[in-house]
Short mmCIF file of C-alpha atoms and ligand atoms in Angstrom, two decimals:
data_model
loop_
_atom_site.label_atom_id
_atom_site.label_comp_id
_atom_site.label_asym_id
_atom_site.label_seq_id
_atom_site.Cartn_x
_atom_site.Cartn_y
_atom_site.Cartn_z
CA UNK A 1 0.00 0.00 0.00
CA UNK A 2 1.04 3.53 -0.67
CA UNK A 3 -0.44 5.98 1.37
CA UNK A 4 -2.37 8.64 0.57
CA UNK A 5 -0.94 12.06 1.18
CA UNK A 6 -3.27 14.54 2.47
CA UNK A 7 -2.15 18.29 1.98
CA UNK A 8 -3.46 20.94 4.56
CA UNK A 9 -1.73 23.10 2.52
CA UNK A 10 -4.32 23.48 -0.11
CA UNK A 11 -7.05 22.45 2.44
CA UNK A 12 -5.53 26.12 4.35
CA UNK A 13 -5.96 27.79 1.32
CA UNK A 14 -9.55 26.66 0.45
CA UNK A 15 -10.74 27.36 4.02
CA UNK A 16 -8.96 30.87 3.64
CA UNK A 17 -10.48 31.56 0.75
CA UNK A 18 -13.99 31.34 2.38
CA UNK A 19 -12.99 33.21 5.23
CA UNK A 20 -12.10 36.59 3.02
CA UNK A 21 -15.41 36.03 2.14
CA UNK A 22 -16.82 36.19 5.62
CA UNK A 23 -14.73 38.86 6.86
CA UNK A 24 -15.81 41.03 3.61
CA UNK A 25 -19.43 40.53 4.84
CA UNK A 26 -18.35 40.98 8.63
CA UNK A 27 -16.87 44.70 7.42
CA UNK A 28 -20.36 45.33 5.66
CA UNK A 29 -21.85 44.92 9.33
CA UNK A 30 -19.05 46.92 10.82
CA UNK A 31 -17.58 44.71 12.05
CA UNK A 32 -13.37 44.23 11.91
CA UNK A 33 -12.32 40.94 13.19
CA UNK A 34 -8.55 41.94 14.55
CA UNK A 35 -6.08 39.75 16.31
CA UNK A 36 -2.54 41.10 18.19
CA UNK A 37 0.04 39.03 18.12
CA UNK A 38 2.58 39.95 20.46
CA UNK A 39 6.39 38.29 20.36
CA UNK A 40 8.83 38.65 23.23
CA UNK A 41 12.41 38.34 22.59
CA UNK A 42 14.47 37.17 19.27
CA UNK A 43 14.22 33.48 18.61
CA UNK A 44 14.60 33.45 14.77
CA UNK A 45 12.12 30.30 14.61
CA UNK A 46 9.08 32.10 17.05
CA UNK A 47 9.78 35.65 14.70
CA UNK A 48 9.50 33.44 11.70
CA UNK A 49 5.88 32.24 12.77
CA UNK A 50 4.83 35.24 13.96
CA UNK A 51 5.65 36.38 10.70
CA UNK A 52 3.60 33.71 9.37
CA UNK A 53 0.52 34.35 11.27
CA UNK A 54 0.81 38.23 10.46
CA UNK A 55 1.31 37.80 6.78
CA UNK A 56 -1.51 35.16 6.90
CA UNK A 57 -4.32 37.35 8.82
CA UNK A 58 -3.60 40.23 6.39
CA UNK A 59 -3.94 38.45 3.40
CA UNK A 60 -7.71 37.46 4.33
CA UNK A 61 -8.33 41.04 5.04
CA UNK A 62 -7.96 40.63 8.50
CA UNK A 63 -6.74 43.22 10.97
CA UNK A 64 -3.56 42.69 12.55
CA UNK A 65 -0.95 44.35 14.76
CA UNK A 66 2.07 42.37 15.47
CA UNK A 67 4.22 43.27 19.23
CA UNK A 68 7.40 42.82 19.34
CA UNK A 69 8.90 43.62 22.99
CA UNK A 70 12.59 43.15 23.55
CA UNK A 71 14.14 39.98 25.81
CA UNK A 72 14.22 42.07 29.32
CA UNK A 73 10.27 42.99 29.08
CA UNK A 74 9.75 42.58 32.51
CA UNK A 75 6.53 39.92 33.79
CA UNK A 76 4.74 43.17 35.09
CA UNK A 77 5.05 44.93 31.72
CA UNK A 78 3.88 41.93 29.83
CA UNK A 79 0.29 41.87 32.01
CA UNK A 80 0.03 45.58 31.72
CA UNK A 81 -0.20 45.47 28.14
CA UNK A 82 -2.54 42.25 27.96
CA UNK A 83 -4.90 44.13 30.32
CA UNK A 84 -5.15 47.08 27.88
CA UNK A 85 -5.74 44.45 24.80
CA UNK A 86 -8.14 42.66 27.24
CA UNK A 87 -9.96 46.69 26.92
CA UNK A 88 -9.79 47.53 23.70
CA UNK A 89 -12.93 47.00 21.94
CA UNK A 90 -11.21 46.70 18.57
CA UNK A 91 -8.86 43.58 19.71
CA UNK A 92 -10.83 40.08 19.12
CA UNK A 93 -8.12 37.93 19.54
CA UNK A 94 -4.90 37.76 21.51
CA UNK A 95 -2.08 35.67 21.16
CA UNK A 96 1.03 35.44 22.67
CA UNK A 97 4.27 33.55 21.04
CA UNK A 98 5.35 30.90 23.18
CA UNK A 99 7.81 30.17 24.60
CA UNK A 100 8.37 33.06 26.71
CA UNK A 101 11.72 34.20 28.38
CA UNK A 102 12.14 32.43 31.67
CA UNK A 103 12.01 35.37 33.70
CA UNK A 104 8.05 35.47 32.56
CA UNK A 105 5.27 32.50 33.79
CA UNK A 106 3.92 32.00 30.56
CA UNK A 107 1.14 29.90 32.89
CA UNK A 108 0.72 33.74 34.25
CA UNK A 109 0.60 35.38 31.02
CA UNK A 110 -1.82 33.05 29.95
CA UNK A 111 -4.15 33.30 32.42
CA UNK A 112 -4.16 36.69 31.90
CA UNK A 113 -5.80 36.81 28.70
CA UNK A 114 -9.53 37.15 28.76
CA UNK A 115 -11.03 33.69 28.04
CA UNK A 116 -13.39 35.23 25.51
CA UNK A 117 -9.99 36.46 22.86
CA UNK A 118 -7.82 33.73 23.97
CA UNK A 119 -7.74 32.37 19.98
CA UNK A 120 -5.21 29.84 21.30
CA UNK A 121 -7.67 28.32 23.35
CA UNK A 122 -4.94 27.80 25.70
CA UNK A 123 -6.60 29.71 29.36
CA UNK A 124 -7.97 27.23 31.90
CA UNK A 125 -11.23 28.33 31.26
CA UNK A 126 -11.13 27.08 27.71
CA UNK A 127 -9.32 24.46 28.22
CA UNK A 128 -11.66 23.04 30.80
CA UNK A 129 -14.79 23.78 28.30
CA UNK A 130 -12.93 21.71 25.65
CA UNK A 131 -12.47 19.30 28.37
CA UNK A 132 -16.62 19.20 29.66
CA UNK A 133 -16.93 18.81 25.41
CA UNK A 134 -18.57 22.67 25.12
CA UNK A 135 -18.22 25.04 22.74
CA UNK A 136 -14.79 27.42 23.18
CA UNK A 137 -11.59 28.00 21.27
CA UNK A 138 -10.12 24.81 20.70
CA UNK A 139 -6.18 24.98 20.37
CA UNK A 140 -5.19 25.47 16.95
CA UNK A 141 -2.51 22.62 15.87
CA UNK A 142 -5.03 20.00 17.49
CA UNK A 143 -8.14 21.90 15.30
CA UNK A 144 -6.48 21.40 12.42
CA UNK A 145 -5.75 17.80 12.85
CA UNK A 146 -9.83 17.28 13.42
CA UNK A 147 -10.66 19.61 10.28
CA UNK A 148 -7.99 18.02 8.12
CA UNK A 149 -9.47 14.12 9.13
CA UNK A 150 -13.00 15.45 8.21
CA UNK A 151 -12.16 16.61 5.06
CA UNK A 152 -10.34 13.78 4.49
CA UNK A 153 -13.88 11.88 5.05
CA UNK A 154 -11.84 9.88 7.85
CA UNK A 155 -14.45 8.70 10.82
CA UNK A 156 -12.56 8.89 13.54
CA UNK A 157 -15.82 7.53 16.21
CA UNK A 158 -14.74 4.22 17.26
CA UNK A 159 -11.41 3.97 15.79
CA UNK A 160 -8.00 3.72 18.09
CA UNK A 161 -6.20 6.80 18.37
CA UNK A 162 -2.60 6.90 19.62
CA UNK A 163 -0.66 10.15 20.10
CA UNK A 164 2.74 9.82 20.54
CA UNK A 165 3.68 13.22 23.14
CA UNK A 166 1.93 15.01 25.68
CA UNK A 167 2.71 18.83 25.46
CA UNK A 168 -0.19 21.52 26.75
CA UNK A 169 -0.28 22.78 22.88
CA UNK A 170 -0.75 19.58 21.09
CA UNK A 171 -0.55 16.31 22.60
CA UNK A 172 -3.28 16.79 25.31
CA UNK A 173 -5.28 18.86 23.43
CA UNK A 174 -5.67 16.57 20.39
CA UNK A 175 -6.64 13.50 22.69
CA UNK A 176 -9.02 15.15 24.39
CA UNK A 177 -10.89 16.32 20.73
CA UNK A 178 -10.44 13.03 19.56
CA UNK A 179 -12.26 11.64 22.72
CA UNK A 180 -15.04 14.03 22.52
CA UNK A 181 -15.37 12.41 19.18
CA UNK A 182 -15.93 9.21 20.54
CA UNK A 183 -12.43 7.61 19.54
CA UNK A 184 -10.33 5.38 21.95
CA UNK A 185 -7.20 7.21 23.13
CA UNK A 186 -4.18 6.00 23.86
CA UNK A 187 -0.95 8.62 25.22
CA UNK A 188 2.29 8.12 24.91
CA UNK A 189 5.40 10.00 25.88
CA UNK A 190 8.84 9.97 26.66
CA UNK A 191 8.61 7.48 29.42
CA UNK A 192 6.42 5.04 27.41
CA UNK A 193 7.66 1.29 27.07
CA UNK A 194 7.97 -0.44 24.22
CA UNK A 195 6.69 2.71 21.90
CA UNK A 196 5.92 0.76 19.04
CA UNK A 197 3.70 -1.81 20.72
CA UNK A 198 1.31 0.73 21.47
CA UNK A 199 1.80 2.32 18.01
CA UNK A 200 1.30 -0.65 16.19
CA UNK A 201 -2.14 -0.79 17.50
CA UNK A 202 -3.05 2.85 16.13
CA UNK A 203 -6.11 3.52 13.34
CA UNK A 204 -4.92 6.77 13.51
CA UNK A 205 -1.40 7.93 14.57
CA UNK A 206 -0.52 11.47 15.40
CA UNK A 207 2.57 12.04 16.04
CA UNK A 208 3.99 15.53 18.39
CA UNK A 209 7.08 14.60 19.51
CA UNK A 210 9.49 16.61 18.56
CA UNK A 211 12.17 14.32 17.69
CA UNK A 212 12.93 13.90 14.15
CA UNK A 213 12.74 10.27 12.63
CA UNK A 214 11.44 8.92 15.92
CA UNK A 215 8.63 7.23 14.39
CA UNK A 216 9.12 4.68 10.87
CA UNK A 217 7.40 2.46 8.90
CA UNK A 218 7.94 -0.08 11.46
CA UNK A 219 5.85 1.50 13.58
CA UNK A 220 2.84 1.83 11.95
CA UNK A 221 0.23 -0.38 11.16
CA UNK A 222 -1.15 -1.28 7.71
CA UNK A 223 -3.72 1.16 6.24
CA UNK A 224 -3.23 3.25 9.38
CA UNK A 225 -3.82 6.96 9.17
CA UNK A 226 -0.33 8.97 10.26
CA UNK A 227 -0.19 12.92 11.38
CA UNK A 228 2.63 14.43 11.58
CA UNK A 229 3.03 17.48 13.76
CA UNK A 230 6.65 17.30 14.20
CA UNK A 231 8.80 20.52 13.08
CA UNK A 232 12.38 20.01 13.20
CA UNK A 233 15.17 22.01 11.56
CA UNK A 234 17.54 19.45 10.10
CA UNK A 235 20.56 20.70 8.38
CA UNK A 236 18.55 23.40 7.74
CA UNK A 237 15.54 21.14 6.24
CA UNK A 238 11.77 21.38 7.91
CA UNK A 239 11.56 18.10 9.05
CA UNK A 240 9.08 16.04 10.53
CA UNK A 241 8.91 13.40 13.58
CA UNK A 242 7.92 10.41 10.89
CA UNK A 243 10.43 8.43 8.17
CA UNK A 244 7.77 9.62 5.42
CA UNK A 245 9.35 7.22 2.87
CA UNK A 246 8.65 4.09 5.00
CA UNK A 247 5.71 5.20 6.90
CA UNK A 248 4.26 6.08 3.67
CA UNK A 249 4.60 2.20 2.40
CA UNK A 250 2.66 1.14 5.13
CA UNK A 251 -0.11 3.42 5.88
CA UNK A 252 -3.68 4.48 4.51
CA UNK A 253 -3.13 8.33 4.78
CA UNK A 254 -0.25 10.54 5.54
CA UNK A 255 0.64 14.06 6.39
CA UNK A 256 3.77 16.00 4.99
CA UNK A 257 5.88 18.25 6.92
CA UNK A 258 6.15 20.83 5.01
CA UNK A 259 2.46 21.50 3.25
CA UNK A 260 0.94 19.57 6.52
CA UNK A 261 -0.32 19.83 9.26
CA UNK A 262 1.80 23.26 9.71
CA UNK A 263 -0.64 25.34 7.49
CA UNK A 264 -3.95 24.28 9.35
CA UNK A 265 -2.67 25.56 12.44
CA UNK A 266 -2.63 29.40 11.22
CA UNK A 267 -5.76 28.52 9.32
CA UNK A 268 -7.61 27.91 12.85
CA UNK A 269 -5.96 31.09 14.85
CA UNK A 270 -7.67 33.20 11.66
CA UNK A 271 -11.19 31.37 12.26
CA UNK A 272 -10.83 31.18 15.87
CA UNK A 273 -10.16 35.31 15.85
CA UNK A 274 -13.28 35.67 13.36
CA UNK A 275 -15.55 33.36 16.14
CA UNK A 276 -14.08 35.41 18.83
CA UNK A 277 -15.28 38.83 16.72
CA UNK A 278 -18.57 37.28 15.99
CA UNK A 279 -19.27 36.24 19.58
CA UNK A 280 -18.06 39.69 20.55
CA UNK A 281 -20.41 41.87 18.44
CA UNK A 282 -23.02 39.01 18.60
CA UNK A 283 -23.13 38.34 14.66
N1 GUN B 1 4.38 28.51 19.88
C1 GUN B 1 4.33 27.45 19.05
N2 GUN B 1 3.07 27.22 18.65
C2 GUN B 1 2.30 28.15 19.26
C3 GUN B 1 0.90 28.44 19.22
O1 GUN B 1 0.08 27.77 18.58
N3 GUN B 1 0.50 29.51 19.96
C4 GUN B 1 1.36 30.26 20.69
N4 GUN B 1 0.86 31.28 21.39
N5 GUN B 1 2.65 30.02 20.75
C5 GUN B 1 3.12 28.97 20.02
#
């Protein structure tokens, strides 16, 4: 079997493409769906996806204002300024670039954001609403990953899901959709035994790791479905955390890294932002 590959790149653009057209009739009610992105410090990676996220929300006709605050921004200053965002009417959606520099609790700065323009769906109060299976922001890797499977006409009800990693952005958050879809989750992490007995059993893989190559063909199970959410920088190459060539032998359905899973995620920050702006001006 050769798997087939599904794109979120072009999925991204499709879904983008409708959401110009909602914004265009959002700005005919008066309303401006507008997101702040704000960046502390100079990690070269977090500046390039700010970038990404700025670039993307303009293009859909979006407002945006990106922050950029130098390394030494002092905890105290940080809050200040997301307690004037959490004020200004014209601000739907806040999102601050993690990691933060250790001097800051990004658990703090987090907390700090009101629950209704947290587009990260990252605050406790979301997070436990995702958890109780309400309505809220749901975190916008793990989003993707659901919208990417349902276009891809892949039932996930029923089916075994195993996540390999357990991080507060992905890991959790993706098991916890995938159980409020009625699949059977499985977690494993960097303490699991015997990783590829569990993975062997997966229907649907995602993998959020971090570690290039740590997951291969060997792995997987035939006609399984494999995510990828790994993004590694390997001699300079985006990488992913699966062996594409031999995972791609084996499985049903496969994600890229590039053209992924990666493009989905700023795909669901830009709808999250417009939900936030409709639930805002009740539209
Ligand atoms: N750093 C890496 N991914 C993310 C994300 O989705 N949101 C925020 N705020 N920071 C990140």
């Amino acid at each position: 079997m050769v798997a087939e590959v599904i794109y979120g790149k072009q999925l991204a653009e499709n879904l983008r493409e409708e959401m110009k057209q909602e914004i265009t009739t959002l700005h005919e009610k008066g309303v401006h769906p507008k997101l702040v992105v704000v960046i502390i410090g100079e990690d070269p990676a977090s500046k390039s996806y700010v970038k990404g996220k700025q670039r993307a929300s303009e293009k859909v006709g979006m407002d945006s204002d990106l922050i950029e605050l130098p390394e030494d921004t002092s905890e105290q200053d940080l809050l200040d300024l997301i307690s004037r965002l959490n004020q200004d009417d014209t601000v739907h959606g806040i999102l601050v670039q993690l990691p933060v520099p250790d001097h800051i609790s990004d658990q703090k700065i987090i907390e700090a954001i009101d629950p209704s323009k947290d587009v990260d769906g990252f605050h406790p109060e979301n997070v436990g609403r995702m958890l109780t299976g309400q309505d809220t922001f749901f975190p916008c890797t793990p989003y993707g990953i659901m919208v990417m499977l349902e276009r891809a006409a892949i039932d996930v009800e029923g089916k075994h899901a195993v996540i390999v990693g357990r991080s507060n952005l992905v890991g959790k958050p993706v098991g916890q959709l995938l159980l409020n879809k009625n699949a059977t989750v499985t977690h494993c992490h960097s303490r699991t035994k015997d990783l590829k007995s569990h993975t062997k059993q997966a229907d649907i893989l995602i993998v959020a790791a971090g570690r290039p190559g740590l997951v291969t063909g060997e792995h997987v199970k035939e006609g399984a479905v494999v995510i990828d959410v790994g993004v590694n920088r390997v001699d300079g190459k985006l990488t992913g955390d699966v062996d594409f060539e031999s995972a791609q032998e084996v499985a049903s359905h496969i994600t890229p890294v590039p053209k992924g899973v990666g493009p989905m995620t700023i795909t669901m920050l830009l709808h999250n932002t417009i939900k936030a702006a409709k639930r805002i001006h009740r539209v």
